[in-house]
Amino acid sequence: MCSLLFLFFDRTIEQFSQTSIEDLYSNTIQHSFVIEPTEVDYLKQIVLAYMTGTDRLTMAKVICAVLRYNESEKSLIIDEEKLRQSRWLNSTR
């Protein structure tokens, strides 16, 4: 069994699939990369921290780095997270 996990995903975060090497070459995809099993465990912990509310902005930045988002994708995600935080702060006043 290969020690690497082959993953691909398109621009929509909702669609996230695992694929074999053959599928990787036969499909047209926007992002492709190889993630080591230790990186998957790390990403799992980061997503858990994000989802439980632990410093969500920092965790969003780390998720962007691990998933190797481009600058426009990072900006979109960070801007949305900042907007979410500002809405929450305004609602508590």
JSON list of C-alpha atoms in Angstrom, two decimals:
[
{"chain": "A", "resi": 1, "resn": "MET", "atom": "CA", "xyz": [0.00, 0.00, 0.00]},
{"chain": "A", "resi": 2, "resn": "CYS", "atom": "CA", "xyz": [1.28, 3.41, -0.92]},
{"chain": "A", "resi": 3, "resn": "SER", "atom": "CA", "xyz": [2.25, 5.53, 2.07]},
{"chain": "A", "resi": 4, "resn": "LEU", "atom": "CA", "xyz": [0.98, 8.68, 0.39]},
{"chain": "A", "resi": 5, "resn": "LEU", "atom": "CA", "xyz": [-2.61, 9.75, 0.13]},
{"chain": "A", "resi": 6, "resn": "PHE", "atom": "CA", "xyz": [-3.59, 11.28, -3.18]},
{"chain": "A", "resi": 7, "resn": "LEU", "atom": "CA", "xyz": [-6.20, 13.97, -2.85]},
{"chain": "A", "resi": 8, "resn": "PHE", "atom": "CA", "xyz": [-7.81, 16.38, -5.17]},
{"chain": "A", "resi": 9, "resn": "PHE", "atom": "CA", "xyz": [-10.41, 19.05, -4.82]},
{"chain": "A", "resi": 10, "resn": "ASP", "atom": "CA", "xyz": [-11.93, 21.77, -6.95]},
{"chain": "A", "resi": 11, "resn": "ARG", "atom": "CA", "xyz": [-12.62, 25.38, -6.06]},
{"chain": "A", "resi": 12, "resn": "THR", "atom": "CA", "xyz": [-15.75, 24.51, -4.11]},
{"chain": "A", "resi": 13, "resn": "ILE", "atom": "CA", "xyz": [-14.80, 23.52, -0.60]},
{"chain": "A", "resi": 14, "resn": "GLU", "atom": "CA", "xyz": [-17.88, 21.27, -0.37]},
{"chain": "A", "resi": 15, "resn": "GLN", "atom": "CA", "xyz": [-16.54, 18.88, -3.00]},
{"chain": "A", "resi": 16, "resn": "PHE", "atom": "CA", "xyz": [-13.54, 17.05, -1.56]},
{"chain": "A", "resi": 17, "resn": "SER", "atom": "CA", "xyz": [-12.66, 13.58, -2.83]},
{"chain": "A", "resi": 18, "resn": "GLN", "atom": "CA", "xyz": [-9.95, 10.96, -2.60]},
{"chain": "A", "resi": 19, "resn": "THR", "atom": "CA", "xyz": [-8.69, 9.51, -5.84]},
{"chain": "A", "resi": 20, "resn": "SER", "atom": "CA", "xyz": [-6.21, 7.03, -7.24]},
{"chain": "A", "resi": 21, "resn": "ILE", "atom": "CA", "xyz": [-3.23, 7.99, -9.36]},
{"chain": "A", "resi": 22, "resn": "GLU", "atom": "CA", "xyz": [-5.09, 6.83, -12.50]},
{"chain": "A", "resi": 23, "resn": "ASP", "atom": "CA", "xyz": [-8.08, 9.07, -11.72]},
{"chain": "A", "resi": 24, "resn": "LEU", "atom": "CA", "xyz": [-5.74, 11.95, -11.00]},
{"chain": "A", "resi": 25, "resn": "TYR", "atom": "CA", "xyz": [-4.41, 11.83, -14.57]},
{"chain": "A", "resi": 26, "resn": "SER", "atom": "CA", "xyz": [-7.76, 11.08, -16.24]},
{"chain": "A", "resi": 27, "resn": "ASN", "atom": "CA", "xyz": [-9.71, 13.92, -14.61]},
{"chain": "A", "resi": 28, "resn": "THR", "atom": "CA", "xyz": [-9.42, 17.62, -15.24]},
{"chain": "A", "resi": 29, "resn": "ILE", "atom": "CA", "xyz": [-8.85, 19.18, -11.84]},
{"chain": "A", "resi": 30, "resn": "GLN", "atom": "CA", "xyz": [-7.91, 22.62, -10.66]},
{"chain": "A", "resi": 31, "resn": "HIS", "atom": "CA", "xyz": [-5.74, 21.60, -7.71]},
{"chain": "A", "resi": 32, "resn": "SER", "atom": "CA", "xyz": [-3.81, 18.42, -7.14]},
{"chain": "A", "resi": 33, "resn": "PHE", "atom": "CA", "xyz": [-1.16, 17.51, -4.62]},
{"chain": "A", "resi": 34, "resn": "VAL", "atom": "CA", "xyz": [0.10, 14.71, -2.43]},
{"chain": "A", "resi": 35, "resn": "ILE", "atom": "CA", "xyz": [-0.36, 14.80, 1.34]},
{"chain": "A", "resi": 36, "resn": "GLU", "atom": "CA", "xyz": [1.69, 12.70, 3.74]},
{"chain": "A", "resi": 37, "resn": "PRO", "atom": "CA", "xyz": [-0.33, 10.78, 6.36]},
{"chain": "A", "resi": 38, "resn": "THR", "atom": "CA", "xyz": [1.21, 12.94, 9.11]},
{"chain": "A", "resi": 39, "resn": "GLU", "atom": "CA", "xyz": [-0.09, 16.04, 7.32]},
{"chain": "A", "resi": 40, "resn": "VAL", "atom": "CA", "xyz": [-3.58, 14.53, 7.29]},
{"chain": "A", "resi": 41, "resn": "ASP", "atom": "CA", "xyz": [-3.39, 14.03, 11.07]},
{"chain": "A", "resi": 42, "resn": "TYR", "atom": "CA", "xyz": [-2.15, 17.62, 11.47]},
{"chain": "A", "resi": 43, "resn": "LEU", "atom": "CA", "xyz": [-4.95, 18.94, 9.26]},
{"chain": "A", "resi": 44, "resn": "LYS", "atom": "CA", "xyz": [-7.47, 16.92, 11.27]},
{"chain": "A", "resi": 45, "resn": "GLN", "atom": "CA", "xyz": [-6.33, 18.62, 14.49]},
{"chain": "A", "resi": 46, "resn": "ILE", "atom": "CA", "xyz": [-6.38, 22.07, 12.87]},
{"chain": "A", "resi": 47, "resn": "VAL", "atom": "CA", "xyz": [-9.91, 21.59, 11.54]},
{"chain": "A", "resi": 48, "resn": "LEU", "atom": "CA", "xyz": [-11.03, 20.36, 14.97]},
{"chain": "A", "resi": 49, "resn": "ALA", "atom": "CA", "xyz": [-9.58, 23.49, 16.59]},
{"chain": "A", "resi": 50, "resn": "TYR", "atom": "CA", "xyz": [-11.24, 25.68, 13.96]},
{"chain": "A", "resi": 51, "resn": "MET", "atom": "CA", "xyz": [-14.63, 24.01, 14.34]},
{"chain": "A", "resi": 52, "resn": "THR", "atom": "CA", "xyz": [-14.56, 24.24, 18.13]},
{"chain": "A", "resi": 53, "resn": "GLY", "atom": "CA", "xyz": [-13.83, 27.95, 17.98]},
{"chain": "A", "resi": 54, "resn": "THR", "atom": "CA", "xyz": [-10.16, 27.98, 18.97]},
{"chain": "A", "resi": 55, "resn": "ASP", "atom": "CA", "xyz": [-8.71, 31.17, 17.40]},
{"chain": "A", "resi": 56, "resn": "ARG", "atom": "CA", "xyz": [-10.64, 30.70, 14.16]},
{"chain": "A", "resi": 57, "resn": "LEU", "atom": "CA", "xyz": [-8.79, 33.36, 12.17]},
{"chain": "A", "resi": 58, "resn": "THR", "atom": "CA", "xyz": [-5.39, 31.83, 12.89]},
{"chain": "A", "resi": 59, "resn": "MET", "atom": "CA", "xyz": [-6.73, 28.32, 12.23]},
{"chain": "A", "resi": 60, "resn": "ALA", "atom": "CA", "xyz": [-8.22, 29.51, 8.91]},
{"chain": "A", "resi": 61, "resn": "LYS", "atom": "CA", "xyz": [-4.78, 30.82, 7.90]},
{"chain": "A", "resi": 62, "resn": "VAL", "atom": "CA", "xyz": [-3.13, 27.52, 8.87]},
{"chain": "A", "resi": 63, "resn": "ILE", "atom": "CA", "xyz": [-5.74, 25.53, 6.93]},
{"chain": "A", "resi": 64, "resn": "CYS", "atom": "CA", "xyz": [-5.07, 27.72, 3.87]},
{"chain": "A", "resi": 65, "resn": "ALA", "atom": "CA", "xyz": [-1.35, 27.02, 4.17]},
{"chain": "A", "resi": 66, "resn": "VAL", "atom": "CA", "xyz": [-1.72, 23.26, 4.62]},
{"chain": "A", "resi": 67, "resn": "LEU", "atom": "CA", "xyz": [-4.16, 22.98, 1.71]},
{"chain": "A", "resi": 68, "resn": "ARG", "atom": "CA", "xyz": [-1.95, 25.26, -0.41]},
{"chain": "A", "resi": 69, "resn": "TYR", "atom": "CA", "xyz": [-4.66, 27.72, -1.42]},
{"chain": "A", "resi": 70, "resn": "ASN", "atom": "CA", "xyz": [-3.59, 30.43, -3.85]},
{"chain": "A", "resi": 71, "resn": "GLU", "atom": "CA", "xyz": [-3.60, 34.09, -2.80]},
{"chain": "A", "resi": 72, "resn": "SER", "atom": "CA", "xyz": [-7.11, 34.87, -4.07]},
{"chain": "A", "resi": 73, "resn": "GLU", "atom": "CA", "xyz": [-8.54, 31.83, -2.28]},
{"chain": "A", "resi": 74, "resn": "LYS", "atom": "CA", "xyz": [-6.71, 32.78, 0.94]},
{"chain": "A", "resi": 75, "resn": "SER", "atom": "CA", "xyz": [-8.00, 36.35, 0.72]},
{"chain": "A", "resi": 76, "resn": "LEU", "atom": "CA", "xyz": [-11.57, 35.17, 0.23]},
{"chain": "A", "resi": 77, "resn": "ILE", "atom": "CA", "xyz": [-11.39, 32.82, 3.23]},
{"chain": "A", "resi": 78, "resn": "ILE", "atom": "CA", "xyz": [-9.64, 35.32, 5.53]},
{"chain": "A", "resi": 79, "resn": "ASP", "atom": "CA", "xyz": [-12.01, 38.14, 4.55]},
{"chain": "A", "resi": 80, "resn": "GLU", "atom": "CA", "xyz": [-15.03, 35.92, 5.27]},
{"chain": "A", "resi": 81, "resn": "GLU", "atom": "CA", "xyz": [-13.60, 34.90, 8.64]},
{"chain": "A", "resi": 82, "resn": "LYS", "atom": "CA", "xyz": [-12.94, 38.54, 9.57]},
{"chain": "A", "resi": 83, "resn": "LEU", "atom": "CA", "xyz": [-16.48, 39.46, 8.50]},
{"chain": "A", "resi": 84, "resn": "ARG", "atom": "CA", "xyz": [-17.89, 36.61, 10.60]},
{"chain": "A", "resi": 85, "resn": "GLN", "atom": "CA", "xyz": [-15.90, 37.82, 13.62]},
{"chain": "A", "resi": 86, "resn": "SER", "atom": "CA", "xyz": [-17.00, 41.44, 13.18]},
{"chain": "A", "resi": 87, "resn": "ARG", "atom": "CA", "xyz": [-20.65, 40.36, 12.93]},
{"chain": "A", "resi": 88, "resn": "TRP", "atom": "CA", "xyz": [-20.29, 38.36, 16.13]},
{"chain": "A", "resi": 89, "resn": "LEU", "atom": "CA", "xyz": [-18.60, 41.26, 17.94]},
{"chain": "A", "resi": 90, "resn": "ASN", "atom": "CA", "xyz": [-21.32, 43.69, 16.82]},
{"chain": "A", "resi": 91, "resn": "SER", "atom": "CA", "xyz": [-24.08, 41.33, 17.94]},
{"chain": "A", "resi": 92, "resn": "THR", "atom": "CA", "xyz": [-22.67, 41.08, 21.48]},
{"chain": "A", "resi": 93, "resn": "ARG", "atom": "CA", "xyz": [-22.71, 44.83, 22.09]}
]
